[in-house]
Coordinates of C-alpha atoms and ligand atoms in Angstrom, one line a residue:
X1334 CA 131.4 20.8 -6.1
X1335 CA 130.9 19.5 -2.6
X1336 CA 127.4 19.5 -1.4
X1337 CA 125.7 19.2 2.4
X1338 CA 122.4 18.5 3.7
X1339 CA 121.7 19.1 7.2
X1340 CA 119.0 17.2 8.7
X1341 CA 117.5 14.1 7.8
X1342 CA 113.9 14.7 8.3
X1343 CA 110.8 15.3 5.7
X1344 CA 112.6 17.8 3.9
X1345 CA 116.5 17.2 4.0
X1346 CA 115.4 13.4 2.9
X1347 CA 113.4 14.6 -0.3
X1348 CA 116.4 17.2 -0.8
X1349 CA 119.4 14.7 -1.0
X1350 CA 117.4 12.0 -2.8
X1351 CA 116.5 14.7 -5.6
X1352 CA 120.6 15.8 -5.6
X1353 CA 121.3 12.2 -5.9
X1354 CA 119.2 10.9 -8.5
X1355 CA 120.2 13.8 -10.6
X1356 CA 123.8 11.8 -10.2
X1357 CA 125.4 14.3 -8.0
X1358 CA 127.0 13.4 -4.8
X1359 CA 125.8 15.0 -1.8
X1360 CA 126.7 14.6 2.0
X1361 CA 123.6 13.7 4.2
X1362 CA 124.3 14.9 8.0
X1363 CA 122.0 13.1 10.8
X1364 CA 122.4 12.9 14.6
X1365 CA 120.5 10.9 15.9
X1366 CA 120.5 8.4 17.5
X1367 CA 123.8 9.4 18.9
X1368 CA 122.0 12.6 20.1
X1369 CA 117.8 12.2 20.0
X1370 CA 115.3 15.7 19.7
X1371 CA 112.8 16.0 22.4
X1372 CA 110.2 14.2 20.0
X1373 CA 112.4 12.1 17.9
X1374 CA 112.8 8.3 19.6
X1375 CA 113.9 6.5 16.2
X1376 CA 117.3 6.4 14.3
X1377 CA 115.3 6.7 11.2
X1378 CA 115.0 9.2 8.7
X1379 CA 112.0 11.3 8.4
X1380 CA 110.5 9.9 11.4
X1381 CA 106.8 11.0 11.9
X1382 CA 107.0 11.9 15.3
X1383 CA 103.2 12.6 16.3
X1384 CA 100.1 11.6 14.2
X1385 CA 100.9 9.6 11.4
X1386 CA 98.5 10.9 9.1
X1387 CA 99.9 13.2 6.0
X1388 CA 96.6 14.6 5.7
X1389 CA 93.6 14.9 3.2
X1390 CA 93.3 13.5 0.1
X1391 CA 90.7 15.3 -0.8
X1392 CA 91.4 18.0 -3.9
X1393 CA 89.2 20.6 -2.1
X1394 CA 91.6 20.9 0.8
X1395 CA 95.1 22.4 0.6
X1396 CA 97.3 19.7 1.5
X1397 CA 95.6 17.4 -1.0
X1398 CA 96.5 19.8 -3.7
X1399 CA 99.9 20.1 -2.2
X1400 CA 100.4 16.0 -2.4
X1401 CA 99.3 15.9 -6.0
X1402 CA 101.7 18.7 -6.9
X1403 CA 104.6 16.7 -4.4
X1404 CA 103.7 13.2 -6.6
X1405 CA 104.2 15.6 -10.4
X1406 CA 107.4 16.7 -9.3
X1407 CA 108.6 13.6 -8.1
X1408 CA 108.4 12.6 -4.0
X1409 CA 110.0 10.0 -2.6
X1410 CA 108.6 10.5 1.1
X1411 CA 104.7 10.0 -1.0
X1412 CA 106.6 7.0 -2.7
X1413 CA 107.6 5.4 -0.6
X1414 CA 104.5 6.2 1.9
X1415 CA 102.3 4.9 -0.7
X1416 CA 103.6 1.0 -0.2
X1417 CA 102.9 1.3 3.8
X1418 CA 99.6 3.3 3.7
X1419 CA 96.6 2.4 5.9
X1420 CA 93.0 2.7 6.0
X1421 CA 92.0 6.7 7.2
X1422 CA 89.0 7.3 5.2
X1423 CA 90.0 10.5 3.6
X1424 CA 93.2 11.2 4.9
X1425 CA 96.4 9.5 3.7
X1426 CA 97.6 7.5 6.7
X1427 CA 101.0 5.5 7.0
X1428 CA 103.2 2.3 9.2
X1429 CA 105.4 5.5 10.5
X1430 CA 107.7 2.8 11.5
X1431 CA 108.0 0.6 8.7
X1432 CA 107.9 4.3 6.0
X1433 CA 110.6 5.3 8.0
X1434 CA 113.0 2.3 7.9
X1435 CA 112.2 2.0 4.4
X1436 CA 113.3 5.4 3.4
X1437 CA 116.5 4.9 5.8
X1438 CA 117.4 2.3 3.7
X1439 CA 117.0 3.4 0.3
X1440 CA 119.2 6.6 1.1
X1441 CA 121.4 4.7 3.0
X1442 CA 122.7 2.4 0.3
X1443 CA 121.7 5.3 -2.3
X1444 CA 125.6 5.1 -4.4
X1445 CA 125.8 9.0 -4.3
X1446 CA 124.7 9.6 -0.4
X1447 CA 127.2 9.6 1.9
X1448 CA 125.3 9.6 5.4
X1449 CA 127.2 10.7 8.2
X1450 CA 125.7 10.2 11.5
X1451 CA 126.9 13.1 13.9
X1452 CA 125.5 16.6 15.3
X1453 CA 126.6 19.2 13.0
X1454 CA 127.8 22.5 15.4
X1455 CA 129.3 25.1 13.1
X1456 CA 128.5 25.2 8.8
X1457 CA 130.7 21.9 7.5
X1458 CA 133.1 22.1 4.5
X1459 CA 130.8 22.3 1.8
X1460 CA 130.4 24.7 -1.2
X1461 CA 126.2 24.2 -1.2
X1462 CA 125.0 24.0 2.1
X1463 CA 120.9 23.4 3.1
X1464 CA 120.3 23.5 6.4
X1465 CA 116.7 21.2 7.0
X1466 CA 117.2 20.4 10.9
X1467 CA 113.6 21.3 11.8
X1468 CA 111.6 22.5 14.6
X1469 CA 113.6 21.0 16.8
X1470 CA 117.1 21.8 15.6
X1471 CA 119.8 20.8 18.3
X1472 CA 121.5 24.1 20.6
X1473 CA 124.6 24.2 19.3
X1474 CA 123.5 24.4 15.8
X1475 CA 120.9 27.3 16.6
X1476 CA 123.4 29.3 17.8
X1477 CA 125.4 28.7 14.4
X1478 CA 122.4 29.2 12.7
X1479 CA 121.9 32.8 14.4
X1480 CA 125.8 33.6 13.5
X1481 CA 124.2 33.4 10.0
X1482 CA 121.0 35.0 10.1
X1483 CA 121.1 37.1 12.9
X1484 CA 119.8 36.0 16.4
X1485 CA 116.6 38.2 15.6
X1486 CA 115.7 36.1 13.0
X1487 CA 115.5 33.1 14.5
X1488 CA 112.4 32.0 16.9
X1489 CA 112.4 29.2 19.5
X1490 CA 108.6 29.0 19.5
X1491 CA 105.7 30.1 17.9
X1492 CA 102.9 31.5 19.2
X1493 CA 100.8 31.1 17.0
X1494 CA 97.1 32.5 16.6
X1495 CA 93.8 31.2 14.6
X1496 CA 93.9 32.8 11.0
X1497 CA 90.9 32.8 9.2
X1498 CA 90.0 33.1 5.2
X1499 CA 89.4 36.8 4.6
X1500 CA 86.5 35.8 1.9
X1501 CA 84.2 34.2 4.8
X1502 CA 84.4 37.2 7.4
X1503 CA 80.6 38.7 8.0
X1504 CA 82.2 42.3 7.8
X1505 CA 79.3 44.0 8.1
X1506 CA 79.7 42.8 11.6
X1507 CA 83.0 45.3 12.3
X1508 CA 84.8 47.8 10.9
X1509 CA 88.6 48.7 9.4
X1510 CA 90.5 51.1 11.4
X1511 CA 93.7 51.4 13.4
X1512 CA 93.5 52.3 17.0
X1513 CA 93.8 56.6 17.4
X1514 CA 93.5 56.4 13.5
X1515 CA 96.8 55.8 13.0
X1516 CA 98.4 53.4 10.4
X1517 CA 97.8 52.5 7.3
X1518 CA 93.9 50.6 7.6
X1519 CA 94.7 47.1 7.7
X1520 CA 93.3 46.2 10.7
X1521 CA 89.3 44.8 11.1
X1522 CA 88.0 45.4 14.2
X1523 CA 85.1 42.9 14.5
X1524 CA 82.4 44.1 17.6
X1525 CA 81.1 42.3 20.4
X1526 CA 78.5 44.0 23.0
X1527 CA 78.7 43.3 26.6
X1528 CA 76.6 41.0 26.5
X1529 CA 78.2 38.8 23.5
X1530 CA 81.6 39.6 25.5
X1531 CA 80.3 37.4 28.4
X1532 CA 79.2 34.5 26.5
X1533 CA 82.4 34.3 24.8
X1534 CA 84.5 35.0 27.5
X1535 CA 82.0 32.0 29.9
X1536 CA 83.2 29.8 27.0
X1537 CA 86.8 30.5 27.2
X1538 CA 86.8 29.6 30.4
X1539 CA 85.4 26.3 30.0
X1540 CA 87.0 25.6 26.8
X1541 CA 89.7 21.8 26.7
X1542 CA 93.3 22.9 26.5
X1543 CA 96.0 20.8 24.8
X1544 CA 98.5 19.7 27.6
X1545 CA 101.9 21.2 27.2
X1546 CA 104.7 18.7 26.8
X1547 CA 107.8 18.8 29.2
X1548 CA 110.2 20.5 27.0
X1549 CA 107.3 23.0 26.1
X1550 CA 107.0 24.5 29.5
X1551 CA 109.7 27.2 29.3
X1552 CA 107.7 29.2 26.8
X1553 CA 105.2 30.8 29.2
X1554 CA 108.2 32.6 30.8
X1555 CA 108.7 34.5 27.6
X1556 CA 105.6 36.7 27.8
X1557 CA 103.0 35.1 25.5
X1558 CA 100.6 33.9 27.2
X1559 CA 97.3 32.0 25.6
X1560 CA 94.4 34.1 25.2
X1561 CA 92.6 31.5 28.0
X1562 CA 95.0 32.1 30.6
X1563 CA 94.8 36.0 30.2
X1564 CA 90.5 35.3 30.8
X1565 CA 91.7 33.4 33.8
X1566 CA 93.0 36.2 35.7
X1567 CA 89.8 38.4 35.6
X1568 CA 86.4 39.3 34.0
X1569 CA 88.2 42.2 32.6
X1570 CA 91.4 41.6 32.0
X1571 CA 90.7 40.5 28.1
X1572 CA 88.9 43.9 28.0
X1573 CA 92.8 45.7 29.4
X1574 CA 94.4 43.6 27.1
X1575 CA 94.0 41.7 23.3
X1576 CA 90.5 42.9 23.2
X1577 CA 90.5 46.1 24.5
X1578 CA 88.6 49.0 22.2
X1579 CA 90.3 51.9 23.5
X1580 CA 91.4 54.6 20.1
X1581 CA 88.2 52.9 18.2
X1582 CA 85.0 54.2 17.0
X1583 CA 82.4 52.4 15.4
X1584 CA 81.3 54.2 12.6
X1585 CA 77.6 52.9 12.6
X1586 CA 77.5 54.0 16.2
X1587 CA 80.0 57.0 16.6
X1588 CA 80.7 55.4 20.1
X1589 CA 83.3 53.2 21.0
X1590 CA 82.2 49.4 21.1
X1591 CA 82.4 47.2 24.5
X1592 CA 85.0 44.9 23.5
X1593 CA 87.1 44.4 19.8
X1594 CA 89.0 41.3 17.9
X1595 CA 91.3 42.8 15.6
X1596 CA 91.9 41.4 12.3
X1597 CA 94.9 41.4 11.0
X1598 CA 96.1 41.1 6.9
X1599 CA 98.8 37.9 7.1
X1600 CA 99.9 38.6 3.5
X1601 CA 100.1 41.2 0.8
X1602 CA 97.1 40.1 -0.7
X1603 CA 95.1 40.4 2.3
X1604 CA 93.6 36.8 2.1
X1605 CA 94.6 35.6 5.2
X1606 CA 93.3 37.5 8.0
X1607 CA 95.3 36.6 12.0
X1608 CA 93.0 37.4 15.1
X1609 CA 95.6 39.4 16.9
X1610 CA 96.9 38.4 20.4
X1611 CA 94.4 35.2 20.3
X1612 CA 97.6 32.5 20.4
X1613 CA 95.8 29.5 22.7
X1614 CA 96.4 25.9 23.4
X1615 CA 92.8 25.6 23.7
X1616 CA 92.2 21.9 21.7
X1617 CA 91.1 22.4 18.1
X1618 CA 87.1 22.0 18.3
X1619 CA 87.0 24.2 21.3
X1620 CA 88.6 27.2 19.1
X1621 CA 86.1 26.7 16.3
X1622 CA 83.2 26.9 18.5
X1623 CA 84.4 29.6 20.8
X1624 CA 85.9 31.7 18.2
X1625 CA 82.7 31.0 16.1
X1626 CA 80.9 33.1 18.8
X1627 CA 82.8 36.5 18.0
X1628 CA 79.5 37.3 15.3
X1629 CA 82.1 38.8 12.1
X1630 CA 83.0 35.2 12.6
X1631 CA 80.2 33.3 12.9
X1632 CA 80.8 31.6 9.2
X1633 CA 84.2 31.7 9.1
X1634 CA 86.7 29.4 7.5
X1635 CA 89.7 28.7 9.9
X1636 CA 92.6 27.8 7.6
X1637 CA 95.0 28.1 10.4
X1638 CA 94.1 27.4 14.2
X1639 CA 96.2 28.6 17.3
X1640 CA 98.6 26.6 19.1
X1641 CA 102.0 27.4 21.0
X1642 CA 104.9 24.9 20.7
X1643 CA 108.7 24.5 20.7
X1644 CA 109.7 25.1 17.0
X1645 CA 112.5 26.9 15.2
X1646 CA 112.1 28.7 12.3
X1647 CA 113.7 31.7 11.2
X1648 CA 111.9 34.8 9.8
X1649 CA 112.2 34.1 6.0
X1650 CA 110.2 37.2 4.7
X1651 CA 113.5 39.0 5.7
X1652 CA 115.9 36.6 4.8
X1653 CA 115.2 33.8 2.2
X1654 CA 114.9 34.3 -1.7
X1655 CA 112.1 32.2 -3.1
X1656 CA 114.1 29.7 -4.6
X1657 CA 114.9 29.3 -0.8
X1658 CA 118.5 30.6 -0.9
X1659 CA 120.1 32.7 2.2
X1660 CA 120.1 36.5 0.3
X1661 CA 123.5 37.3 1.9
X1662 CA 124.9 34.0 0.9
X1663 CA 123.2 32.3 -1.7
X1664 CA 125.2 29.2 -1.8
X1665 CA 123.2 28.3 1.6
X1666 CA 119.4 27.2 1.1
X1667 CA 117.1 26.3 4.0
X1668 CA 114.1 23.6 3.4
X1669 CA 111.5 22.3 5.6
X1670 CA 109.4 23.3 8.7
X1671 CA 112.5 26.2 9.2
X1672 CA 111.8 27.5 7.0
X1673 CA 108.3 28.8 8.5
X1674 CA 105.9 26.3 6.7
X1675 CA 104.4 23.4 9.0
X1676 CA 103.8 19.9 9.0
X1677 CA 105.1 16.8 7.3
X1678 CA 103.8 17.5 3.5
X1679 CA 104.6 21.3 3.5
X1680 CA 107.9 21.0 4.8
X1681 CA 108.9 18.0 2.5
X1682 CA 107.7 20.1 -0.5
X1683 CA 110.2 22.7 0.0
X1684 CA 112.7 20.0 0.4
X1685 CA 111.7 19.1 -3.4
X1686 CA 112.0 22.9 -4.2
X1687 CA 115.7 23.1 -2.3
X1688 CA 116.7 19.9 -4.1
X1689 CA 115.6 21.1 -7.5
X1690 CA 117.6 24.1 -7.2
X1691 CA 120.8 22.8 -5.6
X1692 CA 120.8 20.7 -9.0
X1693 CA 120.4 23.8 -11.2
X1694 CA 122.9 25.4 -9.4
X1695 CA 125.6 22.0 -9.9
X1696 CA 124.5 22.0 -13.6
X1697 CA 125.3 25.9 -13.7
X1698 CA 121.9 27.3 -14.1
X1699 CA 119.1 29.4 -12.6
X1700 CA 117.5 28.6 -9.8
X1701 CA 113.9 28.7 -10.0
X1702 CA 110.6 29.2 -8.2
X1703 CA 107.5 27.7 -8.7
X1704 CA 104.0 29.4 -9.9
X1705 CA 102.2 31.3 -7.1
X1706 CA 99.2 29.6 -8.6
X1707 CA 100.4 26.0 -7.1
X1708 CA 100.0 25.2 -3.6
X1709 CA 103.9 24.7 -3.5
X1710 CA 104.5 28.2 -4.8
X1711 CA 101.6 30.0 -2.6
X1712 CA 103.6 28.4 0.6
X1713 CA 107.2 29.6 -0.5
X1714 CA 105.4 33.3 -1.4
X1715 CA 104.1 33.6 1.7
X1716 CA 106.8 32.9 4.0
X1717 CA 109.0 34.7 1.6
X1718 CA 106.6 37.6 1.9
X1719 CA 104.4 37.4 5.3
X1720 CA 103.5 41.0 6.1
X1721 CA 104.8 41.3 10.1
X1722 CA 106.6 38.4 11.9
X1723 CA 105.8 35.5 10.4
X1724 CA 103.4 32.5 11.6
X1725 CA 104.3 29.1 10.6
X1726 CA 101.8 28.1 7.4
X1727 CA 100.2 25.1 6.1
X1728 CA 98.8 24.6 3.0
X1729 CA 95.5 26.1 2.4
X1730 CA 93.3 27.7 -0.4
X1731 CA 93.5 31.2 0.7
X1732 CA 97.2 31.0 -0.3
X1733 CA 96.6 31.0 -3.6
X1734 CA 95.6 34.0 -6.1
X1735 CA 92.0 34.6 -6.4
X1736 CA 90.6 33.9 -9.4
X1737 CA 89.6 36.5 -12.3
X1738 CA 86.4 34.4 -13.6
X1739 CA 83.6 34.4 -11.1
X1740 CA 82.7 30.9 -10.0
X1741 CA 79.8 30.2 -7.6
X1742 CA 80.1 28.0 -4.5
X1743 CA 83.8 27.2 -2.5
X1744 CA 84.0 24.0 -3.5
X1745 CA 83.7 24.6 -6.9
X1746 CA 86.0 27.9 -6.6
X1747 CA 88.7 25.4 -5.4
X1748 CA 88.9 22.9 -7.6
X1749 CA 89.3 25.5 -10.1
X1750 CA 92.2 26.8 -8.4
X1751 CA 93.6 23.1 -8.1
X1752 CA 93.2 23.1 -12.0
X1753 CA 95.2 25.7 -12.4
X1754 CA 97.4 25.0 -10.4
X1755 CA 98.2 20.9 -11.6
X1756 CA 98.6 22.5 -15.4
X1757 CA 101.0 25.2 -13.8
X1758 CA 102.9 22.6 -12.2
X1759 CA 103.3 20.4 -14.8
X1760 CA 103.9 23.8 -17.4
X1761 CA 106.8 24.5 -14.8
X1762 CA 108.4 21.0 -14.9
X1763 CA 108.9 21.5 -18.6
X1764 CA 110.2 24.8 -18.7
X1765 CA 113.0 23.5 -16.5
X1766 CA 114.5 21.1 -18.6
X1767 CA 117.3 19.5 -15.6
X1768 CA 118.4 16.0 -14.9
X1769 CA 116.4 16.3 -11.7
X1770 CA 113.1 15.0 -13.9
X1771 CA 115.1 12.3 -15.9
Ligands
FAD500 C1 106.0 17.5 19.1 C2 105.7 17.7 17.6 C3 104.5 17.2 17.1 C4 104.2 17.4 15.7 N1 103.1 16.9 15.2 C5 102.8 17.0 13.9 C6 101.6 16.4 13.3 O1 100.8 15.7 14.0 N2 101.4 16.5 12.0 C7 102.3 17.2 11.2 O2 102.1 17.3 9.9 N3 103.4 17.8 11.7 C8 103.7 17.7 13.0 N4 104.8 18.2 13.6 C9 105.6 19.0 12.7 C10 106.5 18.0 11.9 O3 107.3 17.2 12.8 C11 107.4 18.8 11.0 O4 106.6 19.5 10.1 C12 108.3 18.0 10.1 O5 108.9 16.9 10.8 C13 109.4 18.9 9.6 O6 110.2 18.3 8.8 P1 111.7 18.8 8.7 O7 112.4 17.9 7.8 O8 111.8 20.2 8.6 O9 112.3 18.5 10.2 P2 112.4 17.1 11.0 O10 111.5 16.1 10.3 O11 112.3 17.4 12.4 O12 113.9 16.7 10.6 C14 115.0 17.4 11.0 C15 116.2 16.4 11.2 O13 117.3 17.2 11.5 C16 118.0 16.5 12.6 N5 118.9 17.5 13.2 C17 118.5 18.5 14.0 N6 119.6 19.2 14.4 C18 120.7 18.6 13.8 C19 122.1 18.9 13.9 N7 122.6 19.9 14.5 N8 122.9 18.0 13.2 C20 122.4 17.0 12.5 N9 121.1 16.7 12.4 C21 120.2 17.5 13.1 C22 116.9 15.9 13.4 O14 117.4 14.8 14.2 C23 115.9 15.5 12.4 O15 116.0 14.2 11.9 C24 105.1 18.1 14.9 C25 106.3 18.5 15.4 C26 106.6 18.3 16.8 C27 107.9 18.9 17.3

């Protein structure tokens, strides 16, 4: 059987090394550096094209878990990453330029990788196909991409708002109802009083905004606009718009409050809660203080912050199994930040995940998916899953199931979860007995 990869990034890297190793030949498609992305400036594989760090190590933060899960099943972007690390205190750092030429190289002369080194514009010859071209997946190939999935299903940027860990909301500081008290209750509407409204909204105003890069510009024409620029154009214009109270009545009062930020449930479980309309460029710190001022989140954890940037990724809730395989055609799997996770570690664990089933399906068997109790397998639930559009997702402790014992303290309630999840993981590995972990 004749197998492609799409994309040499994070996650089409990790996917034809695992198809390879397993002694399978697979076809590796690359364009650059006959045609760069707007961020790429290398002809390496899996360039790191901003910071080069691949985030904590730490086992109380998600993508810590996440690496320890990546190094079980077997990753050659940690490999390899591990002989060019340097010094970032917690966080696991790398020589971008020297990781990247070294990974080039070992696919490159890798006896069961054929690289070819062109833009792929319409689906190549190939009965398994994963497509892993990333955020910034060339034109021509979106539009293919649409032909498959429908163009509804596939974004050009996200938008993306802060989403906070439903378990450290002050809810006694709000209340849950739909505007006009219709719907189905799964929105928090957290209060502020005038006076808490101009506070916050003085501090919007003053908050640091990331700079947009060139190719980013376009995406203001499309009608969503950060949260700051909306405060820009009037006292009251927030008040008209995301956090406007009209159709809600405070219970405690029986009146309706001055100004509302609705919470929204991001997943089934209703872990993950999305401040609704709140997508900003404002710089990191500056959210976390000014969204800190809205008092039901005063204490809040921010698992996710908001940004807006260029990035494709199609709306896999409607359209990807978990073992990442297209439902209409299951011979085509998608991997990496496409997919709808984000960043350099999530999106080269789903390339594991695609590469692990592209081998079960050449040695005739089930595809699989992992535990939802690993960090892996929270990330490929949820964007299998997401209630609503889906927002891009890291890794992050609110992802994974709660647990049934009670266990004081967060720390401690997360590296009971990582527990779990490394003995799941490793459970898992042995239950699917494949040449992938020979
Ligand atoms: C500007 C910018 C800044 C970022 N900063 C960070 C950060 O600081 N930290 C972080 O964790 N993540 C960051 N990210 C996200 C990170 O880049 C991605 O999570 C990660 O690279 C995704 O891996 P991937 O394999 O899905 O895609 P990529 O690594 O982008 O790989 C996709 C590959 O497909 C190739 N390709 C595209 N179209 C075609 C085609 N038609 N034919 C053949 N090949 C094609 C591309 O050249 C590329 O090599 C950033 C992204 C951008 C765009």
């Amino acid at each position: 059987m004749k197998v492609a990869v799409i994309g040499a990034g994070l996650a089409g890297s990790e996917v034809a090394y695992k198809i390879a190793q397993a002694g399978y030949k697979v076809d590796l498609y690359e364009m650059r550096p006959e045609k760069q992305t707007p961020a790429h400036k290398t002809p390496y594989f899996a360039e790191i094209v901003c910071s080069n760090s691949f985030g904590s190590e730490s086992l109380t933060s998600g993508a810590g878990l996440l690496k320890k899960e990546m190094e079980i099943l077997g990753s050659i972007i940690l490999d390899v990453a591990k002989e060019f690390k340097v010094p970032a205190g917690q966080a696991f750092a790398v020589d971008r330029e020297k990781f990247s030429k070294r990974l080039t190289e070992i696919l490159e002369n890798h006896p069961n990788i054929n690289v070819i080194r062109q833009e792929v514009k319409t689906l190549p010859d190939a009965d398994i196909i994963v497509i892993a071209t990333g955020p910034l997946t060339s034109e021509e190939f979106s539009k293919e991409i649409q032909k498959i999935t429908g163009s509804e299903y596939l974004y050009f940027y996200d938008a993306i708002a802060p989403v906070v860990d439903a378990s450290t909301v002050d809810f006694s500081k709000g209340f849950w109802a739909d505007r006009y008290g219709k719907g189905t209750g799964d929105y928090f509407n957290c209060v502020l009083s005038k006076q808490e409204y101009e506070i916050f909204y003085q501090e919007l105003l003053k908050g640091e905004q990331v700079p947009l890069k060139d190719f980013e510009r376009a995406v203001y024409f499309e009608g969503c606009l950060p949260i700051e620029e909306i405060a820009r154009r009037g006292k009251e214009t927030l008040l008209y718009g995301p956090m406007k109270p009209v159709g809600l009545i405070d219970p405690k009062t029986g009146k309706r409050p001055y100004a509302v930020v609705q919470l929204r449930k991001e997943n089934i479980e209703g872990t993950l809660l999305s401040l609704v309309g709140f997508q900003t460029k404002l710089k990191y710190p500056e959210q976390k203080r000014i969204f800190s001022l809205i008092p039901a989140l005063k204490d809040a954890e921010f698992v996710k912050l908001g940004s807006i940037h260029r990035n494709t990724f199609i709306q896999s809730q409607k359209l990807l199994k978990p073992t990442l395989q297209l439902r209409e055609k299951p011979n085509i799997l998608f991997a990496g930040q496409i997919t709808g996770v984000e960043g350099y570690m999530a999106s080269a664990a789903t390339g594991i995940i695609a590469g692990i089933n592209v081998v079960r399906m050449l040695e005739g068997k089930e595809p699989v998916i992992p535990p939802k109790t690993t960090m892996i397998g929270g990330l490929i639930n949820y964007i299998t899953t997401a209630k609503n559009e889906l927002q891009p997702m890291g890794p992050n402790y609110a992802l994974l199931p709660e647990l049934e014992e009670k266990i004081k303290g967060k720390e401690e309630r997360k590296l009971k979860k990582a527990e779990i999840a490394l003995k799941d993981i490793k459970e898992w590995i042995k239950e699917i007995e494949s040449a992938v972990f020979i």
